[in-house]
Coordinates of C-alpha atoms and ligand atoms in Angstrom, one line a residue:
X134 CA -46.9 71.6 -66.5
X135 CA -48.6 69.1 -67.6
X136 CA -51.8 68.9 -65.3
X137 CA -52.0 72.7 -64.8
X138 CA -52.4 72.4 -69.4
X139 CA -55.6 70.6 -68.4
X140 CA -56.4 72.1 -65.6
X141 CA -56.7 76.0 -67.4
X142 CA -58.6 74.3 -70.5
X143 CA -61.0 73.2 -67.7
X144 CA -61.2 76.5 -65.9
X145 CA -59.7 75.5 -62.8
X146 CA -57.7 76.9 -60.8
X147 CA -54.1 75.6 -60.0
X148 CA -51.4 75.7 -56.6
X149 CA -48.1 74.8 -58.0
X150 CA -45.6 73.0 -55.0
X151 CA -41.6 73.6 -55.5
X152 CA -39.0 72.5 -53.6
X153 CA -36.3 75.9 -53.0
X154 CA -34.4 73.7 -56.1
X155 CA -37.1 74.3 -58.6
X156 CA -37.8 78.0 -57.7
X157 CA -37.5 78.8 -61.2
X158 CA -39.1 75.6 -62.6
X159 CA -42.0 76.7 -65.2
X160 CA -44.8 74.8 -63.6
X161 CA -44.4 77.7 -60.5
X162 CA -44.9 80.7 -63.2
X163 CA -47.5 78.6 -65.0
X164 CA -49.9 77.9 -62.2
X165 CA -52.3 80.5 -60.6
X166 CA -50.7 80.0 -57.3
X167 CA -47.2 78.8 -56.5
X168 CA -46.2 77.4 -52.8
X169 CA -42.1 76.4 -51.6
X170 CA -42.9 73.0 -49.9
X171 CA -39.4 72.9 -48.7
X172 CA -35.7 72.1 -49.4
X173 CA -34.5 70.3 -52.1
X174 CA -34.5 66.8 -50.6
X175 CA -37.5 64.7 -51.6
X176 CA -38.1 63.4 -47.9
X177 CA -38.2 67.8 -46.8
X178 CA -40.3 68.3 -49.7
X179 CA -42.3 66.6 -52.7
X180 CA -42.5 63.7 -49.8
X181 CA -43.4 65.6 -47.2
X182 CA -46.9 65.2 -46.5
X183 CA -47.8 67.5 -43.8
X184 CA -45.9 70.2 -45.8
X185 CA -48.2 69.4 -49.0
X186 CA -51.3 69.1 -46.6
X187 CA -50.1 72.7 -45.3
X188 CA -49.9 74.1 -48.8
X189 CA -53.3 72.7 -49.7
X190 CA -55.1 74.5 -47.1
X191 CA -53.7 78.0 -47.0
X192 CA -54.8 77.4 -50.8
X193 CA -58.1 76.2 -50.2
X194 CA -57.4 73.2 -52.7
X195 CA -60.3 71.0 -53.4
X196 CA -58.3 68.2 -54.5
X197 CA -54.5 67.3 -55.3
X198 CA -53.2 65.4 -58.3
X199 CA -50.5 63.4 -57.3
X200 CA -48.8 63.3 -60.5
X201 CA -46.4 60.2 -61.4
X202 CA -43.8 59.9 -58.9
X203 CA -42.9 60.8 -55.2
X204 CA -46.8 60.1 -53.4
X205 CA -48.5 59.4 -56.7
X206 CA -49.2 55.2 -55.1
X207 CA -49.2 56.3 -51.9
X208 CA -52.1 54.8 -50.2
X209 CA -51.8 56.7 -46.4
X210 CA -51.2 60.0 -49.1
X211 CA -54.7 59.4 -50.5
X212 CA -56.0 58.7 -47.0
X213 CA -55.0 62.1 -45.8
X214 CA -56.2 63.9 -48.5
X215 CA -59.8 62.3 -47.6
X216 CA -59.6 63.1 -44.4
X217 CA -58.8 66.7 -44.8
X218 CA -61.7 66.6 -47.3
X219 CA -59.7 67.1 -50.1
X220 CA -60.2 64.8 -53.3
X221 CA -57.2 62.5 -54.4
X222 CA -57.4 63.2 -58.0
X223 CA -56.8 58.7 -58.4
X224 CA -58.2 55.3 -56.9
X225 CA -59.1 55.0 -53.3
X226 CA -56.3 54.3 -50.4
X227 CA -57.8 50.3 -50.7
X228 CA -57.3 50.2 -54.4
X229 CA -53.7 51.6 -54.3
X230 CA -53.2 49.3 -51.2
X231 CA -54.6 46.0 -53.1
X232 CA -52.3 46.7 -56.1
X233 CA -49.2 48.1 -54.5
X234 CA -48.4 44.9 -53.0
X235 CA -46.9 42.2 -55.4
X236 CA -48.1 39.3 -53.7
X237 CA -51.6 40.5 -52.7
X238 CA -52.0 41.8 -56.2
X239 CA -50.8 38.4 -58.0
X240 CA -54.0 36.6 -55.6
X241 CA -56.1 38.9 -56.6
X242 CA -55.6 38.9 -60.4
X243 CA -55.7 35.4 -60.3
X244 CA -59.2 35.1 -59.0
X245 CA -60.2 37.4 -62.0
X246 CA -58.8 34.8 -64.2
X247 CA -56.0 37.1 -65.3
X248 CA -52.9 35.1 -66.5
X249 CA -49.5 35.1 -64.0
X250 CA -46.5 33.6 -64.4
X251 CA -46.2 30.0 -62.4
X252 CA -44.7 30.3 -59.1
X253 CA -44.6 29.5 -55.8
X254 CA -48.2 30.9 -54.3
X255 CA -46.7 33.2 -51.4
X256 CA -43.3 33.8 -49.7
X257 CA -40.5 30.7 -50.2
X258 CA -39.9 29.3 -46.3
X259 CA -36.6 27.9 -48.0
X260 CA -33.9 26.9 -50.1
X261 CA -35.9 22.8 -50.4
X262 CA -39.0 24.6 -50.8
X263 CA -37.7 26.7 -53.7
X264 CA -36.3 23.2 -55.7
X265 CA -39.2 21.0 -54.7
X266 CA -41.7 24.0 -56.8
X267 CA -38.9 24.6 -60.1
X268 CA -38.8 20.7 -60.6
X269 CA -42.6 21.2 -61.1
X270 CA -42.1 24.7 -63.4
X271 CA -39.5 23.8 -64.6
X272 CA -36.0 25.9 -65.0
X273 CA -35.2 28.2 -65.4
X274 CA -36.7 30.1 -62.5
X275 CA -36.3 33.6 -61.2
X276 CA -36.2 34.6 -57.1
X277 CA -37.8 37.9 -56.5
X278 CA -37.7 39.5 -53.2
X279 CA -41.4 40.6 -52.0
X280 CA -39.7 44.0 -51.1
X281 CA -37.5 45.0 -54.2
X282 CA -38.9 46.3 -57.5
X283 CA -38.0 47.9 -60.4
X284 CA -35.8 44.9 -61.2
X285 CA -33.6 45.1 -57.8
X286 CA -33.5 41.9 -55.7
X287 CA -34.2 39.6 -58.8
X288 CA -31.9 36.9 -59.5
X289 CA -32.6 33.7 -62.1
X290 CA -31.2 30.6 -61.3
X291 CA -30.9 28.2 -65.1
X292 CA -30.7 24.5 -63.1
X293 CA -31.1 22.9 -59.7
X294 CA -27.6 23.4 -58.5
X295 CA -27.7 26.9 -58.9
X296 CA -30.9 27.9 -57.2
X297 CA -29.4 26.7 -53.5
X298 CA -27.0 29.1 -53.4
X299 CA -29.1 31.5 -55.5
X300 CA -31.6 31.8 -52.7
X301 CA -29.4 32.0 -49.8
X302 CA -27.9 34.9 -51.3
X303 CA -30.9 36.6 -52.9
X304 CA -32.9 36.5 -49.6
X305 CA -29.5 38.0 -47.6
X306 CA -29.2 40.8 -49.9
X307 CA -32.7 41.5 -49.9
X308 CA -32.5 41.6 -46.3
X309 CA -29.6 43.9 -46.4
X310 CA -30.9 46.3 -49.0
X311 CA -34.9 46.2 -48.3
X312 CA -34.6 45.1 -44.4
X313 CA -37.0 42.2 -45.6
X314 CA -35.7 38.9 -47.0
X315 CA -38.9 37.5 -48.1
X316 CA -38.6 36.0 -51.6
X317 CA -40.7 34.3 -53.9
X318 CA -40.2 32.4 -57.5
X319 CA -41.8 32.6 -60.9
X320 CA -40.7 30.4 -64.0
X321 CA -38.3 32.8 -65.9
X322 CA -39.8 34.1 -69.2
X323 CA -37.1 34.3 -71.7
X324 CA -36.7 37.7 -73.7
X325 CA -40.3 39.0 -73.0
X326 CA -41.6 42.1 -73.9
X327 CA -42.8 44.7 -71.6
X328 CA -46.5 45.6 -72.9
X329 CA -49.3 47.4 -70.8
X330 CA -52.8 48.0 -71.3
X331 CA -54.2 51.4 -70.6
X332 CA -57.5 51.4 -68.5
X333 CA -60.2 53.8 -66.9
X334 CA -62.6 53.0 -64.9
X335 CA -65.1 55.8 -63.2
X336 CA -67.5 55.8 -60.2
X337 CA -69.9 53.7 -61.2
X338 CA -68.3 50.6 -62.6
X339 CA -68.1 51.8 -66.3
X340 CA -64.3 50.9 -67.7
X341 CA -62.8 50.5 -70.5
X342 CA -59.2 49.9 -72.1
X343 CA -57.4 52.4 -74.2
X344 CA -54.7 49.3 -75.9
X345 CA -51.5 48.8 -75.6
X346 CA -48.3 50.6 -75.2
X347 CA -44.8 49.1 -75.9
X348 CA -42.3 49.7 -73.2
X349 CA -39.6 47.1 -74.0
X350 CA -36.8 49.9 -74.5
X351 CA -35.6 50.0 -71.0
X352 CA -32.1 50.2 -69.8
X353 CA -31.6 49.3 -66.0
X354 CA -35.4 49.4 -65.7
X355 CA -35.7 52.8 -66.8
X356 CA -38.1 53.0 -69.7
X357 CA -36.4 54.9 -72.6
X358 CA -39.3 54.6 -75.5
X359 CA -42.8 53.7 -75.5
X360 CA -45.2 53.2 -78.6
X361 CA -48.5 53.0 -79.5
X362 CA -49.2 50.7 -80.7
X363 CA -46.7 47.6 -80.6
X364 CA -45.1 46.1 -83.7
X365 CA -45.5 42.7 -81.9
X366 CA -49.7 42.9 -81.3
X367 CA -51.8 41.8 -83.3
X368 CA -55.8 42.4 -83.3
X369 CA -56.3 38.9 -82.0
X370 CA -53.4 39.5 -78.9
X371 CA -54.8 43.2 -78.2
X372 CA -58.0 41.5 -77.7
X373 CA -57.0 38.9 -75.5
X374 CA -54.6 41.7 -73.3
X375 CA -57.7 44.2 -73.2
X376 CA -59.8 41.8 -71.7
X377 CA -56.9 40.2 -69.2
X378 CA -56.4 44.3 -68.1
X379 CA -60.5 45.1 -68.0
X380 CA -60.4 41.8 -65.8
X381 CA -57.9 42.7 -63.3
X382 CA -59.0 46.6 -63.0
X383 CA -62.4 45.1 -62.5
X384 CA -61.7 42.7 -59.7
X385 CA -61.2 45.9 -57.6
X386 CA -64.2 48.1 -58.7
X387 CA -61.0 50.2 -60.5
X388 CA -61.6 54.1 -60.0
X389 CA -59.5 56.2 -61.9
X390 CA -57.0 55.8 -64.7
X391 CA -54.8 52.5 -64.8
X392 CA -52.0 50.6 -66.2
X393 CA -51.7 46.9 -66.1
X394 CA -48.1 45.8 -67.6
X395 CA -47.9 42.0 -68.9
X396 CA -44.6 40.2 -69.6
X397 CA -45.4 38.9 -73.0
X398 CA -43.2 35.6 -74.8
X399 CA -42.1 35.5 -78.4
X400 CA -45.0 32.7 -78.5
X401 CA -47.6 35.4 -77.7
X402 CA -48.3 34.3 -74.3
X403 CA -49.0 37.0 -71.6
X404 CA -48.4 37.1 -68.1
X405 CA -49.5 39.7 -65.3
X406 CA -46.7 41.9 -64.2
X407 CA -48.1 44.4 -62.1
X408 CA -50.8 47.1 -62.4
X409 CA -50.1 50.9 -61.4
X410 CA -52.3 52.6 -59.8
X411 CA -51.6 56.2 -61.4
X412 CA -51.0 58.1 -64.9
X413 CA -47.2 57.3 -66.5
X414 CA -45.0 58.5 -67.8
X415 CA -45.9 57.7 -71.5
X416 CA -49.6 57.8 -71.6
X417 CA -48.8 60.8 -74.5
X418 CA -48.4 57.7 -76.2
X419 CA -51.8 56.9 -76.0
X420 CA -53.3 60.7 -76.0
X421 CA -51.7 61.1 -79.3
X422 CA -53.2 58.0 -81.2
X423 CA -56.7 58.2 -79.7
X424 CA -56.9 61.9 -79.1
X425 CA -58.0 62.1 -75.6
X426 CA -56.4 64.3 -72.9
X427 CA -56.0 61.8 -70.0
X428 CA -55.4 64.1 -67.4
X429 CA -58.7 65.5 -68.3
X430 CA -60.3 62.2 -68.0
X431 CA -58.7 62.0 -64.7
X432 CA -60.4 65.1 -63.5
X433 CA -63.4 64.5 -64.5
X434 CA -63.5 61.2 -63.3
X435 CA -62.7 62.7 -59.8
X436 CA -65.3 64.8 -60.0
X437 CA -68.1 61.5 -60.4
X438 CA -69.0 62.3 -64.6
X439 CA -69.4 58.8 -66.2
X440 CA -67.4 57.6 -68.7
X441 CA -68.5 55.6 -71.9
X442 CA -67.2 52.2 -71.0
X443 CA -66.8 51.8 -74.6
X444 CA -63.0 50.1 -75.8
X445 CA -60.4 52.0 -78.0
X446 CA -58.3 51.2 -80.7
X447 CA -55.5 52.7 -82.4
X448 CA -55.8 53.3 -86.4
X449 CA -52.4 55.5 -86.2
X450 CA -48.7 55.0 -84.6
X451 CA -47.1 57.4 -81.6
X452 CA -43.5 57.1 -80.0
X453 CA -42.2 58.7 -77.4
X454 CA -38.3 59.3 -76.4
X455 CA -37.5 60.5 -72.8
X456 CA -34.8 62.9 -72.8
X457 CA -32.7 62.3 -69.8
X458 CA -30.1 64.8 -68.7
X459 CA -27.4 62.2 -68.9
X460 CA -24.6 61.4 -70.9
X461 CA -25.1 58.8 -73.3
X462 CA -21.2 58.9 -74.3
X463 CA -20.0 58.4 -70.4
X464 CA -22.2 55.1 -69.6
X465 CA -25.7 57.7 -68.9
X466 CA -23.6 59.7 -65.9
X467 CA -26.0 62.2 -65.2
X468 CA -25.2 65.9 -66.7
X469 CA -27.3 68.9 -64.2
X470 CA -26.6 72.2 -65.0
X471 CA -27.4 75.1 -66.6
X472 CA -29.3 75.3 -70.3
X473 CA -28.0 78.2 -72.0
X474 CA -29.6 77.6 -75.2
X475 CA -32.9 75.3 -76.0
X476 CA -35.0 75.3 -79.4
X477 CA -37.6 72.6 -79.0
X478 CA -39.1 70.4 -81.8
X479 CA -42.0 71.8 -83.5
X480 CA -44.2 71.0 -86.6
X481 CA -47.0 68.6 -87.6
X482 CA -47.0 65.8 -85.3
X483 CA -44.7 66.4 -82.7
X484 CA -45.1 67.1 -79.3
X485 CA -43.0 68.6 -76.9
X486 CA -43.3 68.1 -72.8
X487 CA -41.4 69.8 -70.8
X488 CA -40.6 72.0 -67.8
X489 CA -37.5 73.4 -69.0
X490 CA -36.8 76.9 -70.7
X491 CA -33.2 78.6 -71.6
X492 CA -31.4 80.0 -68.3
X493 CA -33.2 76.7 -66.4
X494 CA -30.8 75.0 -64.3
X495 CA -31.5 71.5 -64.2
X496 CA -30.7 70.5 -60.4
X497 CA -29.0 67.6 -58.9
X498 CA -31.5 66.3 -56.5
X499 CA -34.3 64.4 -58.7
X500 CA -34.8 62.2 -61.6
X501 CA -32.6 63.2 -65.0
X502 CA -35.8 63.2 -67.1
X503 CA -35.9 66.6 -69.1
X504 CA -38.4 66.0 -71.9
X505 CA -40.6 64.1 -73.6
X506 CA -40.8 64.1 -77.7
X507 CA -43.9 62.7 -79.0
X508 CA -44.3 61.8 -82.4
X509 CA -48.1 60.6 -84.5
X510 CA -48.1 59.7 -88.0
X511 CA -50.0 57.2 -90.1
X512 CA -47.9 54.6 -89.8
X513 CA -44.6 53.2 -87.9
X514 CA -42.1 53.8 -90.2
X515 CA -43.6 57.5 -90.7
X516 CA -43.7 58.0 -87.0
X517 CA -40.0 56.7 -86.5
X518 CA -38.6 58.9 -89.4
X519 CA -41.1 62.2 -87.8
X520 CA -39.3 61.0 -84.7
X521 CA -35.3 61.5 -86.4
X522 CA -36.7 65.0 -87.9
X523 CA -38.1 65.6 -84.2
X524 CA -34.5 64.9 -82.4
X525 CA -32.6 66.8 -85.3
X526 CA -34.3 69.5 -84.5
X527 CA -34.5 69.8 -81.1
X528 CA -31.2 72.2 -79.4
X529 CA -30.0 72.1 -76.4
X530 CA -26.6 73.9 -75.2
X531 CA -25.1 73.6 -71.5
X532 CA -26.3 69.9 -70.5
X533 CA -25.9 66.6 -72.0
X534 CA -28.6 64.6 -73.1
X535 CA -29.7 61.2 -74.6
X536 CA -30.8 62.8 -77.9
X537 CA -27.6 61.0 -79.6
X538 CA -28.7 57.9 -78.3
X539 CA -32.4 57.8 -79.5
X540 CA -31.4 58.9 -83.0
X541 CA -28.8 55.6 -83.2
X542 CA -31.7 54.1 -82.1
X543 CA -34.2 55.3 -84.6
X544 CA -31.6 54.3 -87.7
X545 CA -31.5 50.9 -86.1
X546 CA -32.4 48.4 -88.6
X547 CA -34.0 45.7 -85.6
X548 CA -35.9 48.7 -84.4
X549 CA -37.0 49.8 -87.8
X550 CA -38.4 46.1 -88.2
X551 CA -40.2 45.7 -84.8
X552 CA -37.4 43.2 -83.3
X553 CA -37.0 44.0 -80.0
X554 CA -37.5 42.8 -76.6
X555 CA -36.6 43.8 -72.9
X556 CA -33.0 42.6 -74.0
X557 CA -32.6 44.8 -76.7
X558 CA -30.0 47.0 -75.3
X559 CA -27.6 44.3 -74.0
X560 CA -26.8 43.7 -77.6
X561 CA -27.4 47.8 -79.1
X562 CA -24.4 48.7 -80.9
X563 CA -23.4 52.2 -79.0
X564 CA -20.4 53.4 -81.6
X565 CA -23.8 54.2 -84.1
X566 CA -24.5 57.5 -81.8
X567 CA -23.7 60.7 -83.8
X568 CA -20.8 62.6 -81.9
X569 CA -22.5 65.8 -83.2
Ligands
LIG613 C1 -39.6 38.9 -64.9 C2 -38.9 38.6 -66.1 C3 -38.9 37.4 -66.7 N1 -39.6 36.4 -66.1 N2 -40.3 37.9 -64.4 C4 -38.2 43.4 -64.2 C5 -38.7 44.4 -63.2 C6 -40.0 43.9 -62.8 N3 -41.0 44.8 -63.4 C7 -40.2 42.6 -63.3 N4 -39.1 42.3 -64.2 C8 -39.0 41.1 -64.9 N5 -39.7 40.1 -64.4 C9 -40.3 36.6 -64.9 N6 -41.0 35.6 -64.4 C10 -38.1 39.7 -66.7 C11 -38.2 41.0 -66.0 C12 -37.4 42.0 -66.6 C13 -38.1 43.1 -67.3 C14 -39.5 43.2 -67.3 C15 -40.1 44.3 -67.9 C16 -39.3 45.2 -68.5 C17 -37.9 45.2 -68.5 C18 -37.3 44.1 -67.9 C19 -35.9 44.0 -67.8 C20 -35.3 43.0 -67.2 C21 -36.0 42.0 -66.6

């Protein structure tokens, strides 16, 4: 839905894919053309490249935006696409490549000067190595295995004796979940914040940064708000974490739009994270308070116009809350089914995306995301309180959702204040959700 907005504003035509689960998904009765890619398993459908490649030539496509999941940093995706001629609306298979592997990306950051955590260089050989390094770093450390992500195969080891045994058994459940037991170690940052920089680069080496968003709110690594921007940077900080972004996109001649996430400390120090190589989720966020269309940018860049190069800087507050199709009440179980009613949020400063309508059945098979409420005001505060009006409003009958949850979190007097890190919800108070 949301690329085929852009795409009509644009006067280009669009090919919708569906798997046979989202036959009745708006985005197929919203495009120009609409093509079933397969069953509803990812790996039969939205993962199924020669199917997509198949789609894209009975449609004549001249190019394929990739979206934010499923093939969206998929490097041999975007090298297909150029070989059947057809443009990969994002970076080149090398940049994706470069960027999509932790260790390769840390190197290359580093040589542009970008801040990263200290840690051991490449892959740990073993358990010695791993002690010799954290009696330099100092404890405590974190193991991550070169093959999780997301969180999985992490685990932080607070003095010598632990980190033995912490290896052996990181590495031999990395090797059982990932088939790869390579690990490596970083000094543990305590309570950090998750905070990215939004960037775009075009075709001829013009880029530029679009600030910050905040995406601390995350519950088992699933990113529940973002903002626009943070209540923990100031002008100095945004600054600093512009330049440390432009820096990193630059070291690969960056094409397209970007995001490079920093773990930042409650002493304002940054660190390099890792840098996605697509649109997210929450770049609303960002549309909102600087009032571009992203996607549009996208395009265009794709299409070899030049962009300013100039830097941006938010004067007014967005928030976002994903609405999952989960239960907030049973521990987040997820809740598919049927919507038999649905009045979406309207009014000054809110906005809506979505893909669902009433009589939609929300399927089983892919991620519980539903919707995304936006909210812009002047100011935080105004933006938080739009938000409460925003989730009051909004009806949905025949699923659960998250809404109870974001509006406890909205009333919550930490949030109201800007307290929060990555930790936030170990410690969130659950009874506040409204029943109702
Ligand atoms: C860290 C960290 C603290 N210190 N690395 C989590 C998933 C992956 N993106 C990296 N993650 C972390 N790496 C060091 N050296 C804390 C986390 C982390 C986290 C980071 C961002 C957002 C949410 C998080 C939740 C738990 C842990």
């Amino acid at each position: 839905m949301r690329i085929i907005r852009t795409c009509k504003e644009m006067n280009i035509k669009t090919v919708a894919v569906y798997s046979t689960a989202d036959r009745d998904s708006m985005h197929t009765r919203f495009a120009d053309e609409a093509v079933c890619i397969g069953p509803p398993q990812s790996k039969d459908s939205y993962l199924n490249i020669p199917s997509i490649m198949a789609a894209a030539e009975i449609t004549n496509a001249d190019a394929i935006h990739p979206g934010y999941g499923f093939l969206a940093e998929n490097a041999s995706f975007a090298e297909i696409c150029g070989e059947y001629g057809i443009k990969f609306i994002g970076p080149t298979p090398e940049m994706i490549r470069k960027m999509g592997d932790k260790i390769t990306a840390k190197e290359t950051v580093i040589a542009a000067n970008v801040p990263v955590v200290p840690g051991s260089k490449g892959l740990l050989e073993h358990a010695e190595e791993a002690i010799e390094l954290s009696d330099k770093i100092g404890y405590p450390v974190i193991l991550k295995a070169t093959a999780g992500g997301g969180g999985k195969g992490m685990r932080i080891a607070w003095n010598k004796e632990e980190l033995a045994d912490a290896f052996n058994m990181a590495s031999t459940e990395a090797l059982a979940a990932f088939g790869n037991g390579g690990m490596y170690l970083e000094k543990y940052i305590e309570e950090p914040r998750h905070i990215e920089i939004q960037v775009a680069g075009d075709q001829y080496g013009n880029i530029c940064h679009l600030s910050e968003r905040d995406c601390s709110i995350q519950r088992r690594h699933q990113k529940l708000i973002e903002e626009c921007p943070s209540p923990f940077v100031d002008k100095k900080l945004r600054e600093r974490l512009g330049e440390a972004a432009l820096n990193a996109a630059k070291a690969i001649n960056y094409e397209g739009l970007g995001t490079v996430e920093f773990l930042v400390d409650k002493h304002k120090n940054f660190y390099f994270m890792e840098m996605n190589t697509r649109i997210q989720v929450e770049h609303p966020v960002t549309e909102e308070v600087m009032d571009w269309d992203l996607v549009k940018e996208q395009i265009k860049i794709a299409a070899g116009i030049k962009i300013t190069g100039k830097n941006y800087f938010p004067t007014i507050h967005a928030i976002e809350c994903r609405i999952n199709a989960e239960d907030p009440f049973k521990n987040f179980m997820p809740s598919p089914g049927k919507i038999t009613f649905l009045h979406t949020s309207k009014g000054h400063g809110v906005r809506v995306d979505t893909h669902v309508t009433a009589g939609y059945t929300i399927p089983p098979y892919y991620d519980s995301m539903i919707a995304k409420i936006i909210c812009r005001a002047n100011t935080r505060i105004e933006a938080i309180d739009k938000m409460k009006r925003a989730l009051d409003e909004f009806y949905i009958e025949g699923i659960k959702t998250t809404i109870p949850f974001h509006k406890a979190l909205m009333n919550d007097p930490e949030f109201r204040k800007g307290n929060f890190t990555t930790k936030f919800l170990e410690t969130f108070d659950f009874s506040t959700m409204p029943k109702d």
